[in-house]
Coordinates of C-alpha atoms and ligand atoms in Angstrom, one line a residue:
X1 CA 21.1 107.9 56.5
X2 CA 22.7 107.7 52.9
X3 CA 20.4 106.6 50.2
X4 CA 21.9 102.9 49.8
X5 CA 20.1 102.2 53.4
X6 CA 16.9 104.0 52.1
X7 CA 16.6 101.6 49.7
X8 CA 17.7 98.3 51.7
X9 CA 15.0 99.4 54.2
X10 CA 12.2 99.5 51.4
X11 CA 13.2 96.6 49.8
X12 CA 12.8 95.0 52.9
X13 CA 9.4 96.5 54.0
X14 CA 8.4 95.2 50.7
X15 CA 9.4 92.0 52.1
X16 CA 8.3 92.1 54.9
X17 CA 4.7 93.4 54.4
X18 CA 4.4 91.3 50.7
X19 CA 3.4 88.3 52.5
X20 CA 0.5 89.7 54.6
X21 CA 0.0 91.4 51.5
X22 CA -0.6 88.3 49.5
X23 CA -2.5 86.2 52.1
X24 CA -5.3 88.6 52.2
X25 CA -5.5 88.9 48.5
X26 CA -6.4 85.4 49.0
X27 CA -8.4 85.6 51.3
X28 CA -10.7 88.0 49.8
X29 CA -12.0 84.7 47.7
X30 CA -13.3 83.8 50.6
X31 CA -16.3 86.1 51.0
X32 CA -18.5 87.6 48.1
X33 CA -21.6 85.3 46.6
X34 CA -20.0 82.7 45.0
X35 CA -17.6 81.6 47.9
X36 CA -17.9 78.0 49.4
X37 CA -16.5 79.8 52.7
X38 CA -19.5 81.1 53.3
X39 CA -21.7 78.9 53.0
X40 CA -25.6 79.4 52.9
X41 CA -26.9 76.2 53.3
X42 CA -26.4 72.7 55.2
X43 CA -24.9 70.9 52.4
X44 CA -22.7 73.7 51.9
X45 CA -21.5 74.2 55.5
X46 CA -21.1 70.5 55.7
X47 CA -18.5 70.9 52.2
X48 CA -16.6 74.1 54.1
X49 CA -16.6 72.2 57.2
X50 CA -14.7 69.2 55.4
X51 CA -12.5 72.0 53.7
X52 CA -11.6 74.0 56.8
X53 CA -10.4 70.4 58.4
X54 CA -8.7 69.5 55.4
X55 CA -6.8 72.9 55.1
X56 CA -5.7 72.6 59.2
X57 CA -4.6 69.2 58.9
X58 CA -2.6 69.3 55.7
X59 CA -1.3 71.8 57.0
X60 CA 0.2 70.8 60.2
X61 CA 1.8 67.5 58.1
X62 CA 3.2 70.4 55.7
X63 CA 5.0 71.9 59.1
X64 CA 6.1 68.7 60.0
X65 CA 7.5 67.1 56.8
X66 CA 9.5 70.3 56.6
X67 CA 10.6 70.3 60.0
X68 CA 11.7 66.6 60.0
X69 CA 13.7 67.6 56.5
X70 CA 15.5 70.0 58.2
X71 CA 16.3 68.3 60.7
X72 CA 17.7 65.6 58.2
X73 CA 20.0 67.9 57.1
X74 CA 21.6 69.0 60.6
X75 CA 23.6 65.4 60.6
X76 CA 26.3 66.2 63.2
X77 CA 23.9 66.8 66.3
X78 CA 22.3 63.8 65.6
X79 CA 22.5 60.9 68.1
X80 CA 24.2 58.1 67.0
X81 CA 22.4 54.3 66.3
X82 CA 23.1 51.3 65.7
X83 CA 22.5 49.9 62.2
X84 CA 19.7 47.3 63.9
X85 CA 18.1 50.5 65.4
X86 CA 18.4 52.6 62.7
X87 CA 16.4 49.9 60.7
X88 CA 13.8 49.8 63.3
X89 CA 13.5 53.8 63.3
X90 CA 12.9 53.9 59.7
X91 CA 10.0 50.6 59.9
X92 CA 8.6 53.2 62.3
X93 CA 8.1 55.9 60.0
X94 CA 7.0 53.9 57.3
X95 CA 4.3 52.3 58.9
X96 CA 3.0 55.2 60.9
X97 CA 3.8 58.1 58.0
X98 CA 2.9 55.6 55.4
X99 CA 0.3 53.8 56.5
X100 CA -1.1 54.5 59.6
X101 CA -1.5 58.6 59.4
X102 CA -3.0 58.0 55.6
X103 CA -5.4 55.1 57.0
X104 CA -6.3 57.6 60.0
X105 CA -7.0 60.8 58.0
X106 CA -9.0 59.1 55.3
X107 CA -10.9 57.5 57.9
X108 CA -11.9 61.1 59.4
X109 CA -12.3 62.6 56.0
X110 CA -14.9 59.8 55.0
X111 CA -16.9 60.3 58.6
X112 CA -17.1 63.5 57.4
X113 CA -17.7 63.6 53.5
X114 CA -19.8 60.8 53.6
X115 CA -22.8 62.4 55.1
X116 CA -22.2 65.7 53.7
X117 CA -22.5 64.2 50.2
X118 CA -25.4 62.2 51.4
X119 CA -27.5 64.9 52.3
X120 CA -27.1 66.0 48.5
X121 CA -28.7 63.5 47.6
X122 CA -32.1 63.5 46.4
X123 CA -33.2 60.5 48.5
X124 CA -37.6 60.2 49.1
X125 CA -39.2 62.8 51.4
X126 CA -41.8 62.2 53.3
X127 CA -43.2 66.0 51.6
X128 CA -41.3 65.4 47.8
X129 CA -39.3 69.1 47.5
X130 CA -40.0 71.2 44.3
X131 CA -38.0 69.7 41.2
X132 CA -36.6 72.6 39.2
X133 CA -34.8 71.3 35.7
X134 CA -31.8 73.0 34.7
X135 CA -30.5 72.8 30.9
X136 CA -27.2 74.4 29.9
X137 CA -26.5 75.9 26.7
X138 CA -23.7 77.1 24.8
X139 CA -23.7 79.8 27.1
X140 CA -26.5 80.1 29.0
X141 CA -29.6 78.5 31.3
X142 CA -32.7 77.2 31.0
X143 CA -34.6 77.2 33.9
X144 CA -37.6 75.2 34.4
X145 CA -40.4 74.9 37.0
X146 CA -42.5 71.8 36.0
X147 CA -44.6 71.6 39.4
X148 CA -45.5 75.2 39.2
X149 CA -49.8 75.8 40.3
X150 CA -51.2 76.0 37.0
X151 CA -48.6 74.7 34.8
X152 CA -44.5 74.4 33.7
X153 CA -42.9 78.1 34.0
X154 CA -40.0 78.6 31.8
X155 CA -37.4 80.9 32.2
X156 CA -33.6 81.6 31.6
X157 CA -30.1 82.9 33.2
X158 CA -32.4 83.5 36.6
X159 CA -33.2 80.6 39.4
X160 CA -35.6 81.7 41.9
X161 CA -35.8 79.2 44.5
X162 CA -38.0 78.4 47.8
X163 CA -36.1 79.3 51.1
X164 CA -35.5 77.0 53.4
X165 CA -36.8 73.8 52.3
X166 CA -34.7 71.3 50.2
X167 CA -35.2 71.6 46.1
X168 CA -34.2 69.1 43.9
X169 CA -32.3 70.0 41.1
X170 CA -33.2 67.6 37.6
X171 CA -29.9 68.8 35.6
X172 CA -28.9 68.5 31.3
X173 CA -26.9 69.4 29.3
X174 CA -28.0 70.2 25.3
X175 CA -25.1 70.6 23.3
X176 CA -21.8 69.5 25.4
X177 CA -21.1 68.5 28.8
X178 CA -21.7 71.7 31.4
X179 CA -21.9 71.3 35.1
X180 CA -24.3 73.5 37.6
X181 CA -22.5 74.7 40.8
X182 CA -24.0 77.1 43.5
X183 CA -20.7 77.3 45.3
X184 CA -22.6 79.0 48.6
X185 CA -25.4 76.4 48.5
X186 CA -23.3 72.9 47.8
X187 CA -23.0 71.0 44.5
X188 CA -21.9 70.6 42.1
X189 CA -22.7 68.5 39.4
X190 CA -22.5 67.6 35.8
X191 CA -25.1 68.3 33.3
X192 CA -24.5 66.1 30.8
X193 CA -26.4 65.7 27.3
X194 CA -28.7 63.2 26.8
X195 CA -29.0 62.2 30.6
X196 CA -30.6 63.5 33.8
X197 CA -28.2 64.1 37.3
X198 CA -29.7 65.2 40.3
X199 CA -28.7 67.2 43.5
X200 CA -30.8 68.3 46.2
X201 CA -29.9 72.0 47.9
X202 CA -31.1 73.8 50.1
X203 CA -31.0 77.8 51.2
X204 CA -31.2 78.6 55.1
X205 CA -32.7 82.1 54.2
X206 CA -33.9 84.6 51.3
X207 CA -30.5 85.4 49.3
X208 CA -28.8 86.2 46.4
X209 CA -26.6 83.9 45.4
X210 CA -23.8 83.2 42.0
X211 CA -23.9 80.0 40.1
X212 CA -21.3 79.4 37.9
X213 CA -21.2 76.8 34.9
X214 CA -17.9 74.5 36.5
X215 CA -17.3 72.3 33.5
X216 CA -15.4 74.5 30.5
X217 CA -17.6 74.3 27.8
X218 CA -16.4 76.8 25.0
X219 CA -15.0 80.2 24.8
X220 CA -17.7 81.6 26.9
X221 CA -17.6 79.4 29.6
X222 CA -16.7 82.2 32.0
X223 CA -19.7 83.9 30.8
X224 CA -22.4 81.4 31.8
X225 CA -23.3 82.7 35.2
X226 CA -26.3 81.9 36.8
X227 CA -28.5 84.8 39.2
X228 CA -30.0 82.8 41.7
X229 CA -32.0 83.9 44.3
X230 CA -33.9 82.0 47.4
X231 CA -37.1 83.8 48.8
X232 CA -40.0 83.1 51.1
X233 CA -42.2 80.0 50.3
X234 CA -45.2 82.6 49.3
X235 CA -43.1 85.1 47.7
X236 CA -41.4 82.3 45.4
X237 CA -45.2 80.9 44.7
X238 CA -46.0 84.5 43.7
X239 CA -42.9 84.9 41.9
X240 CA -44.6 81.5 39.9
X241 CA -47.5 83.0 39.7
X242 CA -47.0 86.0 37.4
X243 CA -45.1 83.7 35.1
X244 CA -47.6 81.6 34.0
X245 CA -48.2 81.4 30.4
X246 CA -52.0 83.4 30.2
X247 CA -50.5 86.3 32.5
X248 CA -47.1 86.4 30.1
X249 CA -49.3 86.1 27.0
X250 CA -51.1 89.1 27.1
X251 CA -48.1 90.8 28.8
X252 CA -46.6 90.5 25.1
X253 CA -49.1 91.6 23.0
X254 CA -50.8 94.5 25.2
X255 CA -49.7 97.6 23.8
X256 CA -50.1 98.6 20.0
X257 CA -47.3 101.1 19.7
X258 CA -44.8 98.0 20.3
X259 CA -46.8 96.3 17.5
X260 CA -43.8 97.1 14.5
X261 CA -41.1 95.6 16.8
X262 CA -43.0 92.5 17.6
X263 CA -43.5 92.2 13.6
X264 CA -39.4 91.8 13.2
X265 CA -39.2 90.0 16.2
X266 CA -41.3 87.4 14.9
X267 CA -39.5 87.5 11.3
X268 CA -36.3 87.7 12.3
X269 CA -36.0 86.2 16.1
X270 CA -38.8 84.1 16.6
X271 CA -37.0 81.0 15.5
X272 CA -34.4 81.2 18.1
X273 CA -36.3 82.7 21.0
X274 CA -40.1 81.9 22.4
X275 CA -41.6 84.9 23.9
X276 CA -45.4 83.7 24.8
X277 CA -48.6 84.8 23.3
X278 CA -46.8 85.6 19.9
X279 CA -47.8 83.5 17.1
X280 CA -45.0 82.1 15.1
X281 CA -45.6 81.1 11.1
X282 CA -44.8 77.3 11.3
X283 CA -42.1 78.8 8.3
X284 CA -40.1 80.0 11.0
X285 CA -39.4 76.7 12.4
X286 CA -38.3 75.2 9.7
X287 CA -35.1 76.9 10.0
X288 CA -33.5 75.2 12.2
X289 CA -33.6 76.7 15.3
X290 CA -30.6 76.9 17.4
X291 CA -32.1 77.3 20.7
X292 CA -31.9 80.4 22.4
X293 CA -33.4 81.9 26.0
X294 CA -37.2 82.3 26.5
X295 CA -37.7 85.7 26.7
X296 CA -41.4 86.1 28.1
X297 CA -40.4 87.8 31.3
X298 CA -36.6 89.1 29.9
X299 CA -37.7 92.3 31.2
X300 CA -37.6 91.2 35.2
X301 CA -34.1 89.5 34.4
X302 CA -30.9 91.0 35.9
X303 CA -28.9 90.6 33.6
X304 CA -28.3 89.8 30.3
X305 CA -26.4 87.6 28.5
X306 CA -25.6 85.2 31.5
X307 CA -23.8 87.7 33.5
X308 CA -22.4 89.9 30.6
X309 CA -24.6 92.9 31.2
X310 CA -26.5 94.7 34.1
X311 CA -30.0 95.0 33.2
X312 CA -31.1 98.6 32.8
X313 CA -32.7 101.2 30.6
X314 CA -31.5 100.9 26.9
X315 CA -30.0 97.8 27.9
X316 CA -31.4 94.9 25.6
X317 CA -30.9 97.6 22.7
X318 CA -27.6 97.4 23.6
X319 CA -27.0 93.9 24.0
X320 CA -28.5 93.9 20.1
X321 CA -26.4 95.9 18.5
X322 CA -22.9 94.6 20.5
X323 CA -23.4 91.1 22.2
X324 CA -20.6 89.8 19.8
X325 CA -18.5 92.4 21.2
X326 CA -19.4 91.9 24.6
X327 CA -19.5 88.3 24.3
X328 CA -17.4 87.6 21.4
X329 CA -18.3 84.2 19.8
X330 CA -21.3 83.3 21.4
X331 CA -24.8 81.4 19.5
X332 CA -27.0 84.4 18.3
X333 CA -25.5 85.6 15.2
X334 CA -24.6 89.4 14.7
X335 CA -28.0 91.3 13.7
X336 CA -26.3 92.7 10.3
X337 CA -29.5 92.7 9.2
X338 CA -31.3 95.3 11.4
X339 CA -30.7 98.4 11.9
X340 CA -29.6 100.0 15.3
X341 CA -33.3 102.3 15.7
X342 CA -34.8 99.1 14.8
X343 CA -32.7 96.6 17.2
X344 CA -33.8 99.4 20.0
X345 CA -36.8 99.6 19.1
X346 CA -37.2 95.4 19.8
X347 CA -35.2 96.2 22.9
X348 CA -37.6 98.9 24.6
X349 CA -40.4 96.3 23.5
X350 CA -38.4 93.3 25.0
X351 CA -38.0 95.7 28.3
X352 CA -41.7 95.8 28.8
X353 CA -42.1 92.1 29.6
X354 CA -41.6 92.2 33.3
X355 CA -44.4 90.1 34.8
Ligands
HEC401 C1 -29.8 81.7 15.6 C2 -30.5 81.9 16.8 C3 -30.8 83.3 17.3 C4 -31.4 84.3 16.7 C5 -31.9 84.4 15.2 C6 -31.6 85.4 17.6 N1 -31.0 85.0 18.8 FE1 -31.1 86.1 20.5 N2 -29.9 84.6 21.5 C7 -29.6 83.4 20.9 C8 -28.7 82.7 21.8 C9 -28.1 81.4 21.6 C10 -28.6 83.6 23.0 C11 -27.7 83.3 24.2 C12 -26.4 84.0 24.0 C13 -25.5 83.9 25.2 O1 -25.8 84.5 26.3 O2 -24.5 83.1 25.1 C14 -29.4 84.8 22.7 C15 -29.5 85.8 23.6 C16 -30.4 86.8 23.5 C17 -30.8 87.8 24.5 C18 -30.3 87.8 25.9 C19 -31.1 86.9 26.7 C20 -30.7 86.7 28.2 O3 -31.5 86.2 29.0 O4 -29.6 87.2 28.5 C21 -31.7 88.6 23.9 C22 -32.4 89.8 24.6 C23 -31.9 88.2 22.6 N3 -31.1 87.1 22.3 C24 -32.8 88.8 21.6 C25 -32.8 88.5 20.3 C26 -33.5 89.3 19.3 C27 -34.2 90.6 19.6 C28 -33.3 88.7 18.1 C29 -33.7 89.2 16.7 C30 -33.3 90.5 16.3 C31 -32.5 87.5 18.3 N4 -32.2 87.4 19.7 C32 -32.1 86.6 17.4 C33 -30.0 83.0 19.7 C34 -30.6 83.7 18.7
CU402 CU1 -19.0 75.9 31.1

């Protein structure tokens, strides 16, 4: 075998297995958490449901439009006509490829879309589901539980959520226009500043699931992830529970050896971020605030900096001294000011409020 037909049978293994090849790199966006091909909810079934009849069908019109080209193009085998039937053969194809077969497929696709986007809709209960708000910042989330048993629970970058039961969503925006999307649960939807939208999803079972900010809203956009996660009815009330405001307030101020890091906290970060049972000199507001995550229960999160970072030991430190490296551009300015011991020393404070 001399070399030339080495390589002509490579190149052509290439070929041939490139294809393959390429259809299941696609495919793998199919599966993982933040796939609408797998869904985890009615909504969100009804949504792949659509999309799997959509793919089939415009599909098989692909196979045929490129079929009947080709056969355009073979002109000698073709029978002949007359010009009067000729005319009527191409009435025929305009009619039913031009009207009829888009008439019919919209028709099917509305049987179908119509519900599914009904049952998103947060129509009256007969038991009203739980309302959780949803604000999003340049680049990040505030989550909000204003029905909570004993009284509004605030968190950020996390969305715990009952399982299987519908939840309506109350969404924002506070700066520009951002838009929440829990690809395995259904949605989405804009947030959009100065006025409330609202979705109702709902979770068959406990899971984790990704939400993804779906409106580009600045350089971090692709940084704005959301960790959301559906549980039990009791352990989501529980969940609730340790984060009300008395249990997080003494959470913060329990141990004395944290006392110096809560002192430049409050100098230096309190007018951004509100960590409960810290007392704030009304000075500190005064400067402006741009509005940055509650950070009562940061500890619990997992993550930080909407996705950027795992949380683990030593992580908040590190998310001090390099978030504009790690997330170049975003809100909270670079802490020039503070030393690394000291920005660790905030951190390991920080990583003690988990509720
Ligand atoms: C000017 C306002 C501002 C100041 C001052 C500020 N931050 Fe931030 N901080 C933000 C914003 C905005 C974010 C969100 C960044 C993002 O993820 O895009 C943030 C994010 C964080 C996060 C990650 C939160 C999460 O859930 O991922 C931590 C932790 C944090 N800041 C701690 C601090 C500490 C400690 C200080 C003081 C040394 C401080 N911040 C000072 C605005 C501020
Ligand atoms: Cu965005």
């Amino acid at each position: 075998m001399g070399l030339m037909r080495v390589q002509w049978m490579r190149a052509r293994l290439i070929r041939v297995w490139s294809i393959p090849a390429f259809l299941a790199v696609l495919l793998t966006g199919c599966a993982g958490n933040k796939s609408i091909l797998d869904p985890a909810g009615r909504a969100a079934a009804d949504v792949a449901l659509v999309w799997w009849g959509m793919a089939g069908f415009f599909s098989l019109v692909l196979i045929m439009v490129v079929a009947l080209g080709l056969y355009s193009f073979r002109r000698r085998s073709r029978p002949k006509l007359s010009a009067l039937e000729e005319k009527r053969l191409a009435r025929r194809f305009i009619l039913g490829g031009g009207v009829l077969l888009p008439v019919a497929t919209i028709g099917v696709l509305l049987i179908f879309g119509v519900p599914a986007g009904q049952r998103m809709l947060p129509v009256p209960l007969g038991t009203p589901p739980d309302v959780i708000q949803v604000t999003g910042h340049q680049w990040w989330w505030e989550v909000r539980y204003p029905g909570a048993e004993g009284g509004e629970v605030v968190t950020a970058n996390q969305l715990v959520m009952p399982a299987g039961e519908p939840v309506d969503f109350h969404v924002t925006g506070a700066d520009v226009i951002h838009s929440f999307w829990i690809p395995r649960l259904g949605g989405k939807i804009d947030m959009i500043p100065g006025h409330i939208n609202r979705i109702r999803l709902e979770a068959d079972s406990p899971g984790v699931f990704g939400a993804q900010c779906a409106e580009f809203c600045g350089t971090q956009h692709a940084h704005m992830q959301l960790y959301v996660e559906a549980m039990e009815r009791s352990d989501y009330e529980a969940w609730l529970a340790e984060r009300q405001a008395a249990k997080l307030e003494t959470l913060a101020v329990q141990s004395d050896a944290h006392a110096p890091a809560r002192e430049v906290f409050v100098e230096y970060c309190a007018r951004c971020h509100r960590v409960a049972g810290l007392t704030v000199p009304d000075s500190q507001w005064e400067l402006a605030p741009i509005q940055g995550p509650d950070l009562s229960d940061i500890g619990a999160r997992p993550t930080l900096g909407a996705g950027v970072l795992a949380m683990e030991e030593g992580a908040i430190g590190y998310w001090l001294e390099h978030h504009q490296q790690l997330k170049p551009g975003n809100r909270m300015p670079a802490h020039l000011a503070l030393e690394p011991p000291a920005l660790q020393a905030i951190g390991d404070w920080l990583e003690t409020l988990s509720p």
